[in-house]
Coordinates of C-alpha atoms and ligand atoms in Angstrom, one line a residue:
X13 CA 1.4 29.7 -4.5
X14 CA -1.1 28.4 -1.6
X15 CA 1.0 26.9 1.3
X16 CA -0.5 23.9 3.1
X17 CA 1.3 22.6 6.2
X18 CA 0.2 18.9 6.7
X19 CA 0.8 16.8 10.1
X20 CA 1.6 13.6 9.6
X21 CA 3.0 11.3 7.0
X22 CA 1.2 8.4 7.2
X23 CA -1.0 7.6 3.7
X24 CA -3.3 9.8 4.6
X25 CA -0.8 12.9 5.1
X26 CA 1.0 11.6 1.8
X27 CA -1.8 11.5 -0.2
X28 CA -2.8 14.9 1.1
X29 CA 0.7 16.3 -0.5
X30 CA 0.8 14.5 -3.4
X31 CA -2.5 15.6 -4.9
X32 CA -2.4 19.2 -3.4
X33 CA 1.4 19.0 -5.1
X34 CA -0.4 17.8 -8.8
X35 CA -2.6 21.0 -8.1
X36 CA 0.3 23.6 -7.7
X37 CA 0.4 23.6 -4.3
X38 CA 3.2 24.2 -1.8
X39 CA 2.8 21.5 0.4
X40 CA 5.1 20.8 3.3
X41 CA 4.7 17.7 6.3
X42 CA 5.6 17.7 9.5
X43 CA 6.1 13.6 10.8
X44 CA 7.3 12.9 14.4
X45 CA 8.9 9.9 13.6
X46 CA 11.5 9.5 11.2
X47 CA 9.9 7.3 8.8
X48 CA 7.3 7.7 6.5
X49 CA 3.7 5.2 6.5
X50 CA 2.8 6.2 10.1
X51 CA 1.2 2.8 11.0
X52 CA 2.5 1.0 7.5
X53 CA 5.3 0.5 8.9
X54 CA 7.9 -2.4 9.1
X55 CA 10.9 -2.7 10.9
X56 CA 14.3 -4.8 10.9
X57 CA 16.3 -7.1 13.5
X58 CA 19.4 -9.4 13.0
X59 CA 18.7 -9.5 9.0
X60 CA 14.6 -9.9 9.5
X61 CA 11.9 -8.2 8.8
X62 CA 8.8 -7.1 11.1
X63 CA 5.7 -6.1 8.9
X64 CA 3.7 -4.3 11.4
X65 CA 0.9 -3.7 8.7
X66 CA -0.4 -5.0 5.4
X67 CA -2.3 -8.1 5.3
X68 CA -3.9 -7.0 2.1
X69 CA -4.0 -4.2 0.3
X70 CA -7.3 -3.4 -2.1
X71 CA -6.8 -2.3 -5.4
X72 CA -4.3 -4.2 -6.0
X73 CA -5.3 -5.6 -9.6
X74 CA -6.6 -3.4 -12.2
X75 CA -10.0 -5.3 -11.1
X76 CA -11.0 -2.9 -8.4
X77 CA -11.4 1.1 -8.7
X78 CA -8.7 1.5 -6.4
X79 CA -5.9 -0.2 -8.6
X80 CA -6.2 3.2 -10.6
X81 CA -5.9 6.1 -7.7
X82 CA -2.7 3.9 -6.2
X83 CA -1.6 4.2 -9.7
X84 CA -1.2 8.1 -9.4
X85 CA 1.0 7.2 -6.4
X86 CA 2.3 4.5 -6.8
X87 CA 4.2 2.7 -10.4
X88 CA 1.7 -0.6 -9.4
X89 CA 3.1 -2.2 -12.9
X90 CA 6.6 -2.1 -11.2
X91 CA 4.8 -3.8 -7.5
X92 CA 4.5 -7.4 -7.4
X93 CA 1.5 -8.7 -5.3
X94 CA 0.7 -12.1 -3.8
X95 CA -2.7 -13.1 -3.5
X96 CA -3.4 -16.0 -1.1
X97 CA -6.0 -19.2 -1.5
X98 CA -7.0 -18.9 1.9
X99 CA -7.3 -15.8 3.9
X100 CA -7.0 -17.2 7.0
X101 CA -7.6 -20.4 9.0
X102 CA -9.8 -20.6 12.3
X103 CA -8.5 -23.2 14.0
X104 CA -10.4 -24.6 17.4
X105 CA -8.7 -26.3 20.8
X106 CA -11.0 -29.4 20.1
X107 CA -8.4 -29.9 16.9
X108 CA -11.1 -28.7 14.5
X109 CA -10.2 -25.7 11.7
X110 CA -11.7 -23.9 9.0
X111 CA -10.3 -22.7 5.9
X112 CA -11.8 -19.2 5.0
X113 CA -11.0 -19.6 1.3
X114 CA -10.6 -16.4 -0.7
X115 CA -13.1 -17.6 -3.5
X116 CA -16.4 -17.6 -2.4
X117 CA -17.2 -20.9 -3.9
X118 CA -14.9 -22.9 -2.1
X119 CA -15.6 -21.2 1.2
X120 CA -19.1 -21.8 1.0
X121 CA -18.2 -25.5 0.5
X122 CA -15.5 -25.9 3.3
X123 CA -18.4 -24.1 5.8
X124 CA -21.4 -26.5 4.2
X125 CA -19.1 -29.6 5.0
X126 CA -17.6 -28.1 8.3
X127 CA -21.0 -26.9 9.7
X128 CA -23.9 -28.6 7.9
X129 CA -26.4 -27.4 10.6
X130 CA -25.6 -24.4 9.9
X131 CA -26.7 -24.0 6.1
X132 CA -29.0 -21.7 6.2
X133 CA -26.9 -18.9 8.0
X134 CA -23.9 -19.6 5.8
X135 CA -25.3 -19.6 2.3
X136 CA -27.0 -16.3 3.2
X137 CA -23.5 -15.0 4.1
X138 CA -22.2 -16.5 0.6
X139 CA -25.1 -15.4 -1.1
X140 CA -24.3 -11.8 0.1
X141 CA -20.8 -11.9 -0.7
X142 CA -21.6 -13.1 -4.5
X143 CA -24.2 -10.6 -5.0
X144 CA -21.8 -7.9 -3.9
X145 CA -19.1 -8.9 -6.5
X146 CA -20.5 -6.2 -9.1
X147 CA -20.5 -3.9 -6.4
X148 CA -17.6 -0.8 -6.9
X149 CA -17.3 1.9 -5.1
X150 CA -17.2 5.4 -6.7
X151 CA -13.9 6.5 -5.8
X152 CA -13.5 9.4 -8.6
X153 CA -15.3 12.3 -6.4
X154 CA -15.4 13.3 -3.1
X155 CA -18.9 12.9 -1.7
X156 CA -18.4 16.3 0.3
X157 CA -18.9 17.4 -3.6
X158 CA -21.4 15.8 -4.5
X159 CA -24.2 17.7 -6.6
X160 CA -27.8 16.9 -7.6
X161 CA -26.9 14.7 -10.8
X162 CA -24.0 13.0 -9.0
X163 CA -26.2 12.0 -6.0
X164 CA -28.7 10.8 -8.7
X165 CA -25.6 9.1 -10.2
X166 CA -24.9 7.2 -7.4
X167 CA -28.6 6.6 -6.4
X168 CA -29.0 4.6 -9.8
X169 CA -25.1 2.7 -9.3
X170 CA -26.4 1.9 -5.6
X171 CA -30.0 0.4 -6.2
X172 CA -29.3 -3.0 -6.8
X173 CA -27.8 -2.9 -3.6
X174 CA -29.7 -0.7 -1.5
X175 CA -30.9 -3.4 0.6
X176 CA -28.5 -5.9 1.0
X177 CA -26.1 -2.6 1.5
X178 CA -28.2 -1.3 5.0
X179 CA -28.7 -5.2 5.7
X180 CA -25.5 -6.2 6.2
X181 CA -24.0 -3.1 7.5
X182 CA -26.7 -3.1 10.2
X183 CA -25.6 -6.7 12.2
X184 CA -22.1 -7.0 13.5
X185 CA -20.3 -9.9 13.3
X186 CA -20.6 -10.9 17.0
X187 CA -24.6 -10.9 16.2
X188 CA -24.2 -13.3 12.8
X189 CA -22.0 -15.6 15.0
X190 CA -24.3 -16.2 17.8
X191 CA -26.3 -17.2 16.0
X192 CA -24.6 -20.1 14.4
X193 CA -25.2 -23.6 15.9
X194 CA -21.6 -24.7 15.4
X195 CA -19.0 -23.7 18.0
X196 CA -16.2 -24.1 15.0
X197 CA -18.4 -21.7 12.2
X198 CA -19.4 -19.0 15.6
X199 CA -15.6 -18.8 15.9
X200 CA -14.5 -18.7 12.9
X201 CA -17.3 -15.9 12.1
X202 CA -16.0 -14.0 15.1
X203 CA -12.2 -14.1 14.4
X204 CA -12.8 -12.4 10.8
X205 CA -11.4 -9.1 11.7
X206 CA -13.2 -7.9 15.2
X207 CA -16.4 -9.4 16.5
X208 CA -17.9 -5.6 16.4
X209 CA -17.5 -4.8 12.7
X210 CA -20.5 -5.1 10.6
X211 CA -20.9 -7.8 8.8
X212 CA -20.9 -5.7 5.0
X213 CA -17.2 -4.5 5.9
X214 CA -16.1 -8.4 6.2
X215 CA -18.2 -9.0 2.8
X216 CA -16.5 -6.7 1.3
X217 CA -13.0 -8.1 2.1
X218 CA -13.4 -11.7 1.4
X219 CA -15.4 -10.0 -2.2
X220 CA -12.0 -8.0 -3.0
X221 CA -9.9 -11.3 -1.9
X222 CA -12.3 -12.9 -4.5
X223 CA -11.5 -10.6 -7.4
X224 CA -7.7 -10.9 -6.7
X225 CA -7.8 -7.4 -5.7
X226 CA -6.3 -7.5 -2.2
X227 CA -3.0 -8.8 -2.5
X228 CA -0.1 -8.3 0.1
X229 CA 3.0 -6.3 -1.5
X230 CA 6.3 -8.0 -2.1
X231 CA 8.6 -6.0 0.1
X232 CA 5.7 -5.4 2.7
X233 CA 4.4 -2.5 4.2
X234 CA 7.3 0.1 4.7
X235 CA 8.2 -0.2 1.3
X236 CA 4.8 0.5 -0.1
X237 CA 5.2 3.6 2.3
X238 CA 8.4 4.7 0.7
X239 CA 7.1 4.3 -2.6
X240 CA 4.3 7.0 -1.8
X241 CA 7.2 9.0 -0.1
X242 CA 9.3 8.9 -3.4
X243 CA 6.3 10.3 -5.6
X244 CA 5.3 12.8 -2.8
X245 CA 9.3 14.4 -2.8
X246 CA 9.5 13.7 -6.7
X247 CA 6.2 16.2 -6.8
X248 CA 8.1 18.4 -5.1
X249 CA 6.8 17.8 -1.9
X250 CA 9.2 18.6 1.3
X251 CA 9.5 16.2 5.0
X252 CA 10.4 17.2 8.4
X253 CA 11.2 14.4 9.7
X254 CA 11.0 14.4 13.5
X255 CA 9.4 17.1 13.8
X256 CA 6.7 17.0 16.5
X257 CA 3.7 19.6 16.1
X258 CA 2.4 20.7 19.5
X259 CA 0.1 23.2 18.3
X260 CA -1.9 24.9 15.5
X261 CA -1.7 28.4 15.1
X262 CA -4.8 30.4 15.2
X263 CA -5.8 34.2 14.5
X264 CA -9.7 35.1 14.1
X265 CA -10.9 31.4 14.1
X266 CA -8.6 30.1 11.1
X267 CA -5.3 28.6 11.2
X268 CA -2.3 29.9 10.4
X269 CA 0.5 27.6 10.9
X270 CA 1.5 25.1 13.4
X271 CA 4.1 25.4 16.3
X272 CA 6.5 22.4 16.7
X273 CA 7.2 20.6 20.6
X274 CA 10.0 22.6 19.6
X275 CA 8.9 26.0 19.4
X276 CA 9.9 26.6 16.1
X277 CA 6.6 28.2 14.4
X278 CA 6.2 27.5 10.5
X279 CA 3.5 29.7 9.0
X280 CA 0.9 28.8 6.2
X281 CA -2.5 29.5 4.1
X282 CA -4.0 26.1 5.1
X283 CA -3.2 23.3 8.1
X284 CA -3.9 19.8 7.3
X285 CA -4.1 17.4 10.2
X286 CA -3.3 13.6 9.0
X287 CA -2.5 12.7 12.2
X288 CA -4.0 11.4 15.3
X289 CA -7.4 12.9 15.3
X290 CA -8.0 12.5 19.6
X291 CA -4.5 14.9 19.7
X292 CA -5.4 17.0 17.1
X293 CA -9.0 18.1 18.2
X294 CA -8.1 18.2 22.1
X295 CA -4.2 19.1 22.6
X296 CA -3.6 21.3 19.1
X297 CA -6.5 22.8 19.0
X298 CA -7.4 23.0 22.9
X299 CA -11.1 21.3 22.6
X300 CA -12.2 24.8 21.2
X301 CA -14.0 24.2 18.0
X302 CA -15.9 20.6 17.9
X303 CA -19.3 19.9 17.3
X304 CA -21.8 17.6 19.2
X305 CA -21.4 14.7 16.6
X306 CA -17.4 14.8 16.3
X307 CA -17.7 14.8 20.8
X308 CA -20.1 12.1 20.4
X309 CA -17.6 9.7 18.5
X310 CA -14.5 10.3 21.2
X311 CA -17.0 10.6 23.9
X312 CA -18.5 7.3 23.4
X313 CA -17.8 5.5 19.6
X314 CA -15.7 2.2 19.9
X315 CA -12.2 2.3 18.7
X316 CA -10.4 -0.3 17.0
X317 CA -8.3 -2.1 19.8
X318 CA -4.5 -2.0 20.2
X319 CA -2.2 -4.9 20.4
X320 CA 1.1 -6.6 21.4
X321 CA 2.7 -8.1 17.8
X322 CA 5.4 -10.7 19.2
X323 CA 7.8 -11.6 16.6
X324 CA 10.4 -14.2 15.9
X325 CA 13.1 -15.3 13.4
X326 CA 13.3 -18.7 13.2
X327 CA 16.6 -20.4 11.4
X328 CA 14.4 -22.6 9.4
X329 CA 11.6 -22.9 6.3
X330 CA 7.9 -23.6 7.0
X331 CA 6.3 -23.8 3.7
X332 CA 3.2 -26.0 4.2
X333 CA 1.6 -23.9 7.3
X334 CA -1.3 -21.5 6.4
X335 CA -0.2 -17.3 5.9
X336 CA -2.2 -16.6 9.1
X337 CA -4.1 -18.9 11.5
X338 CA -6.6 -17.5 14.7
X339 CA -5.9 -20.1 17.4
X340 CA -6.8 -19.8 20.6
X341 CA -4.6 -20.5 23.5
X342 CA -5.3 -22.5 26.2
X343 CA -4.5 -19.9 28.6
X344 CA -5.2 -16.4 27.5
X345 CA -1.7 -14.4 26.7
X346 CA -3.2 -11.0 27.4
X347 CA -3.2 -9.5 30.6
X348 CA -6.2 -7.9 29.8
X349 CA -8.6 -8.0 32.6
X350 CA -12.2 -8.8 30.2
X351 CA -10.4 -10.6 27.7
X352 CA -12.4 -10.0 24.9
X353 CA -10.7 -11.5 21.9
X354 CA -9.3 -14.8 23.0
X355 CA -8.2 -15.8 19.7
X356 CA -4.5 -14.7 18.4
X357 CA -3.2 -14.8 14.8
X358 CA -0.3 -16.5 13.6
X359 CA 1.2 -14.9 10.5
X360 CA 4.1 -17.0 8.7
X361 CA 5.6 -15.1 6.2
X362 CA 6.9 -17.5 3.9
X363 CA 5.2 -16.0 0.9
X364 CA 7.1 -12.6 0.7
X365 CA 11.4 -13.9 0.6
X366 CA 12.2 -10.5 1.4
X367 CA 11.5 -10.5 5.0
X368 CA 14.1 -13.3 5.9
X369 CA 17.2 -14.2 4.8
X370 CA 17.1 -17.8 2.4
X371 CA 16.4 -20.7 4.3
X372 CA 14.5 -18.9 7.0
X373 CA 11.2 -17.4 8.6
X374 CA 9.7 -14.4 10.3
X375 CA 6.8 -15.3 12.4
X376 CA 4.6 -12.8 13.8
X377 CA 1.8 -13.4 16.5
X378 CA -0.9 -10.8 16.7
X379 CA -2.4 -10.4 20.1
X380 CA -5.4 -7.6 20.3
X381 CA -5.6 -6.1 23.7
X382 CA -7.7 -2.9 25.1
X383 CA -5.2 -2.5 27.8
X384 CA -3.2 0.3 26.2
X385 CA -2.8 2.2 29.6
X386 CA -1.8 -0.3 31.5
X387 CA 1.2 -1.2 29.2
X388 CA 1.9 2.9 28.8
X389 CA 2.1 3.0 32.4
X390 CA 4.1 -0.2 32.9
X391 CA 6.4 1.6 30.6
X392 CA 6.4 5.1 32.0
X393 CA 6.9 3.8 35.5
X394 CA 8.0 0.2 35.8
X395 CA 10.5 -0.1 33.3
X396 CA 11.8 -3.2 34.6
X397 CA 8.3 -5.0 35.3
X398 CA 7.9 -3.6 31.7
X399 CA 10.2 -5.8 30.3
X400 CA 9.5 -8.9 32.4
X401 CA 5.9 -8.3 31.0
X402 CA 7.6 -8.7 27.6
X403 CA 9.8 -11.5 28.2
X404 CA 6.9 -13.0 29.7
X405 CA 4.3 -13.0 26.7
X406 CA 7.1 -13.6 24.1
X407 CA 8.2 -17.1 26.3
X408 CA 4.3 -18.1 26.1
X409 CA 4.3 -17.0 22.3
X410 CA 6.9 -19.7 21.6
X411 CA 5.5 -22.0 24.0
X412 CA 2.4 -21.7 21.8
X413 CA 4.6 -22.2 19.1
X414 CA 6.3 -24.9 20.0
X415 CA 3.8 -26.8 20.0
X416 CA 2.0 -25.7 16.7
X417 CA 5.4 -26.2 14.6
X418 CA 7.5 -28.0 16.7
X419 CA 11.0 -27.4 16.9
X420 CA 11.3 -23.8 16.8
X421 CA 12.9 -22.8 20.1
X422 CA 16.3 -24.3 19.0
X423 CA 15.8 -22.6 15.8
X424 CA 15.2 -18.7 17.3
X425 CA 17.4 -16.2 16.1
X426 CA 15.5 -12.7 16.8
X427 CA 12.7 -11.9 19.6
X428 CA 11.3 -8.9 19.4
X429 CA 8.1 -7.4 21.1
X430 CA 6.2 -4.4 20.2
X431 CA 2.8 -3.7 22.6
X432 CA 0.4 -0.9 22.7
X433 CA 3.4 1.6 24.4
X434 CA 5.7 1.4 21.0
X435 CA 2.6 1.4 19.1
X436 CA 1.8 4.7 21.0
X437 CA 4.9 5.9 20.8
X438 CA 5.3 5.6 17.2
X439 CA 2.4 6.6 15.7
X440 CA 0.5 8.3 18.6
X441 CA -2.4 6.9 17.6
X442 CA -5.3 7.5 20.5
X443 CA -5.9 4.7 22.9
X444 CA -3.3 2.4 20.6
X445 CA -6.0 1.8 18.2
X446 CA -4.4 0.7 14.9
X447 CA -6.6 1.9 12.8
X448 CA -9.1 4.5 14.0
X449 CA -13.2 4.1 14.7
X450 CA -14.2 0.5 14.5
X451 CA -16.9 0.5 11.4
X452 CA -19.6 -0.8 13.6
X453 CA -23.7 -1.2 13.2
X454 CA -23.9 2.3 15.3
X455 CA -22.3 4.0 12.8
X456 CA -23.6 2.7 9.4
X457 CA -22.8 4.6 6.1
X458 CA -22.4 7.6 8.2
X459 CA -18.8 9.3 8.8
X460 CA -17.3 12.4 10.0
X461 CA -16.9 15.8 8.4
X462 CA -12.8 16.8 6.9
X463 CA -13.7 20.0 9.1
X464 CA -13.8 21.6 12.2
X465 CA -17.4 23.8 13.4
X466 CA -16.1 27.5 13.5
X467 CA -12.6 27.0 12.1
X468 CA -11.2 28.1 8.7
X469 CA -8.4 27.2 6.7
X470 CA -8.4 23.6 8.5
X471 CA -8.9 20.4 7.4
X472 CA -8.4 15.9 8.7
X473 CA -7.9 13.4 6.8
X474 CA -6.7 9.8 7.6
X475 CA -8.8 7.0 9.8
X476 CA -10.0 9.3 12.5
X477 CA -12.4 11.0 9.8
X478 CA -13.5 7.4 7.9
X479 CA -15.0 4.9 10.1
X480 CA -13.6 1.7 9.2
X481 CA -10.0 3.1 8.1
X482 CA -7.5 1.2 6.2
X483 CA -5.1 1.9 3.5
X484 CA -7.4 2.8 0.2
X485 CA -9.8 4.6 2.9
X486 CA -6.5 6.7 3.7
X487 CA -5.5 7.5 -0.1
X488 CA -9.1 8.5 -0.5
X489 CA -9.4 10.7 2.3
X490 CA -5.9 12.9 0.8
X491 CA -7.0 12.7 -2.9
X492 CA -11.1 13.9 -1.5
X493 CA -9.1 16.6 0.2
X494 CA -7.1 17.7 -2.4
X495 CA -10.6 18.6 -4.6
X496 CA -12.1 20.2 -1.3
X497 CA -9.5 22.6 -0.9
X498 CA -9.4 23.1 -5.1
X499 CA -12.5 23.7 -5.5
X500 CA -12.7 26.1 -2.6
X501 CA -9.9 27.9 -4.5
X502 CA -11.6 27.7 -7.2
X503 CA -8.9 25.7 -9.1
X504 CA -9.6 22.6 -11.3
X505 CA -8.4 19.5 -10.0
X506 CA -6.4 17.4 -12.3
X507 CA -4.3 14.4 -11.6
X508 CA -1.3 12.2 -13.0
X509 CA -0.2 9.0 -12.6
X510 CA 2.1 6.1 -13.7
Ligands
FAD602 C1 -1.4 -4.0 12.5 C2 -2.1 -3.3 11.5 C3 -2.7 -4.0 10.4 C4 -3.3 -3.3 9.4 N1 -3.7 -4.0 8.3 C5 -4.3 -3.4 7.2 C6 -4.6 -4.0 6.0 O1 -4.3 -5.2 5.9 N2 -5.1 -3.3 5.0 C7 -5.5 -2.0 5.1 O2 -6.0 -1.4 4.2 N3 -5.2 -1.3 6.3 C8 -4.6 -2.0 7.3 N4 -4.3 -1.3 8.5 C9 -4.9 0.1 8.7 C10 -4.1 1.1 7.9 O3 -2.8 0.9 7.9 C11 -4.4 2.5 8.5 O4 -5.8 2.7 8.7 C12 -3.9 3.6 7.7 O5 -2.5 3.4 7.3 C13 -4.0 4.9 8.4 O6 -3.2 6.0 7.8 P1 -3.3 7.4 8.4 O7 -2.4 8.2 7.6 O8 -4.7 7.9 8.5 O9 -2.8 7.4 9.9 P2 -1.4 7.0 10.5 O10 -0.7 5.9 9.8 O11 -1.6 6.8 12.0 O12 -0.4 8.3 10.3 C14 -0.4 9.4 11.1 C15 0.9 10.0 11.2 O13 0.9 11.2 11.9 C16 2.1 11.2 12.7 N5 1.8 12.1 13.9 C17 0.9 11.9 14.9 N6 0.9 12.9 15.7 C18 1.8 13.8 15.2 C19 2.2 15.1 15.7 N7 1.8 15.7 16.8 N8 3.1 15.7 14.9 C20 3.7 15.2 13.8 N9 3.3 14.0 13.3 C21 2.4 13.3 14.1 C22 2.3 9.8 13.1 O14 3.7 9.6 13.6 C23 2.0 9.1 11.8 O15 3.1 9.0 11.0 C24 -3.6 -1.9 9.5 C25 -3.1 -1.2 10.6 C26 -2.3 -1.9 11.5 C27 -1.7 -1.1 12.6

């Protein structure tokens, strides 16, 4: 039997196992932390619940492709997912707000009536999003194994949507928004995920919201991590939990195992990074086999940014208030120096009772920053100024909230801060980014390769291969491996699920 060690057991590492484990291989991971999810993550204080990750998940109805491939990881009958009316709501200083329904029709609407002077720009962003609904993606094969009737295939599928396809994914949303005449639509266009996505990634989204296929799970984000977890060891699958890897093993340009921080050495017929791609290319592997494209993207491709999630547990229901709401403070709460993204999201979590105990809340205030190093170095070298710093932003979170809710200060039961230095620490993600290469116009329909130039018996998956990242992207990028690496072996790939 073909051993594979894997780094990493985020979804991307899981998915790895599982699959290679349907395919009769012996599979083992090696995770720092001591959790599985990597970034899908969640953690508790005083009886609540943090959800560092999901807002939604795609494929989570049976109306999307991706329902199917979480089904061979996950039981999704036994899941229970809540879809949401409005994916978020932009709300302005001036007391103005937008509802960013989740069906198309009604958003249109609440933008016409919002931002009538704005008609023309918004029903060509509608317009796109309905004519995208028939859109699915063809998840079945990995494109790395695509042949000449496949590409045909997929030519055909993809015709109808050719254009609109290298339209939208051409124009970021910072372009779309400047261009909008209303203040309240530019903003609200701006805050839907980051101003330097392309617009066709944000189409997509709101079209899966649409379908009801991009619900949040009941239990949240660690959970849905264990789940994969349970399949992976039920497979057969083994974890090393912390367990560091410091370095990959090579002899005559292919790898042969990986050496742990702690020296132990564990040997194997294939190494599979799922884990930080910046570490794995630079520190494991020394910098010794890249190509110009893959240095291109760390010398100079945008990352997503990192971020400070302050979180409290409030002794109290709030019901009526919207799942998450982009507000924008009056002072920005960042120290960041260019603060780029002045809006900050508000999540109540009032829709998932698992996360509080009866009677009471978790909010969580997302705050994107780009200054990862200077909260690593606070950390490293200030540790008191580090937690002033914290103290600091989480007493002008509840100021902020204060004065949304009202009443909340009195009500506070846990505080806790996490910023780009746990985030780091965690998960090791480079620069703190939370989910890999920002899915910008630059990089358009474009991605990187699963392998290194000159290097055999080595593969990536996980968000530092697919621009754009995110959960199903992460599932794919295991499950595309796993028929690689069998087809290289010349082994059929089969599957099973739930
Ligand atoms: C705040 C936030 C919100 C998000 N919201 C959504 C959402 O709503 N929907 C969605 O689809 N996606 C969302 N994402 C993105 C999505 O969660 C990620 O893109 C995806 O989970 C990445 O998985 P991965 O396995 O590639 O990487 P990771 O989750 O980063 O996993 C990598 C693993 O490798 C481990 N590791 C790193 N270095 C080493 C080493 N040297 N040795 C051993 N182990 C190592 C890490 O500890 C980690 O467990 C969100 C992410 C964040 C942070």
């Amino acid at each position: 039997m073909r051993k594979v060690n894997i780094i990493g057991s985020g979804v991307a590492g899981l998915s790895t196992g599982c699959y290679l484990q349907m395919n009769g291989y012996e599979t083992q991971i090696f995770e720092a932390h001591n959790l599985p999810g990597g970034v899908c993550t969640a953690w508790k204080r005083k009886g609540y619940t943090i959800d560092n990750c999901i807002h939604w998940l795609v494929g989570s109805s049976p109306s999307d492709s991706f329902y199917r491939l979480w089904n061979e990881l996950v039981d999704m009958k036994s899941r229970k997912f809540v879809d949401s009316e409005e994916w978020m709501r932009v709300e302005t200083p001036d007391g103005r707000y937008m509802r960013v329904f989740t069906d198309i029709d009604r958003l249109e609407q609440e933008m016409l009536e919002k931002s009538p002077s704005d008609e023309r720009l918004i029903r060509s962003f509608t317009g796109a999003a309905r004519r995208f609904i028939g859109f699915h993606l063809p998840v079945e094969k990995a494109p790395e194994l695509f042949g000449p009737m496949d590409g045909l295939k997929m030519i055909l599928g993809l015709l109808p949507f050719m254009l609109p396809l290298r339209k939208w994914v051409g124009i970021s949303m910072q372009q779309y928004a400047d261009k909008c005449r209303d203040p309240l639509l530019k903003r609200t266009f701006e805050s839907m995920f980051t101003p330097k996505t392309n617009v066709l990634f944000v189409l997509m989204t709101i079209v899966w919201m649409h379908k009801k296929s991009a619900g949040f799970p009941i239990g949240g984000s660690l959970e849905f991590a264990r789940q994969i977890e349970k399949r992976y060891l039920e497979l057969g699958g083994k974890i090393n939990y912390r367990s560091r890897v410091a370095k990959i093993s090579v002899k005559n340009d292919a790898a042969t195992g990986i050496v742990l921080a702690s020296g132990e050495e564990h040997a194997s017929d294939i190494v599979v990074s799922a884990a930080d791609g910046h570490s794995t290319i630079f520190d494991m592997l020394d910098g010794r086999y890249i190509d110009a494209k893959t240095k291109s993207y760390y010398d100079s491709y945008e990352t997503f940014p990192s971020y400070l999630l302050v979180s409290f547990g409030v002794a109290r229901k709030l019901d009526d208030y919207p799942r998450e709401a982009i507000v924008f403070p009056e002072k920005p709460l960042t120290t960041d120096r260019i603060p780029k993204y002045e809006g900050v999201m508000i999540r109540v979590f009032s829709f998932d009772p698992t996360m509080a105990p009866v009677g009471k809340t978790v909010i969580t205030v997302w705050v994107l920053t780009r200054e990862y190093e200077y909260w690593d170095n606070l950390k490293r070298t200030a540790p008191e100024q580090y937690e002033a710093e914290k103290n600091k932003i989480a007493e002008a979170v509840l100021e902020l909230l204060e004065k949304r809710f009202g009443d909340v200060r009195s009500k506070v039961e846990m505080t806790d801060v996490c910023t780009p230095a746990t985030f780091m620490r965690y998960t090791s993600n480079w620069k703190g980014s939370f989910e890999g290469w920002l899915w910008t116009p630059k990089i358009g329909l474009g991605g990187l390769r699963k392998t290194l130039p000159g290097l055999g018996n080595f593969y990536m998956a996980g968000h530092w291969v697919q621009p754009g990242g995110g959960l199903p992207t992460a599932l794919k990028s295991g499950r595309d491996l796993a028929q690689i690496i069998c087809k290289k072996d010349k082994k059929k790939f089969t599957t099973s699920g739930f």
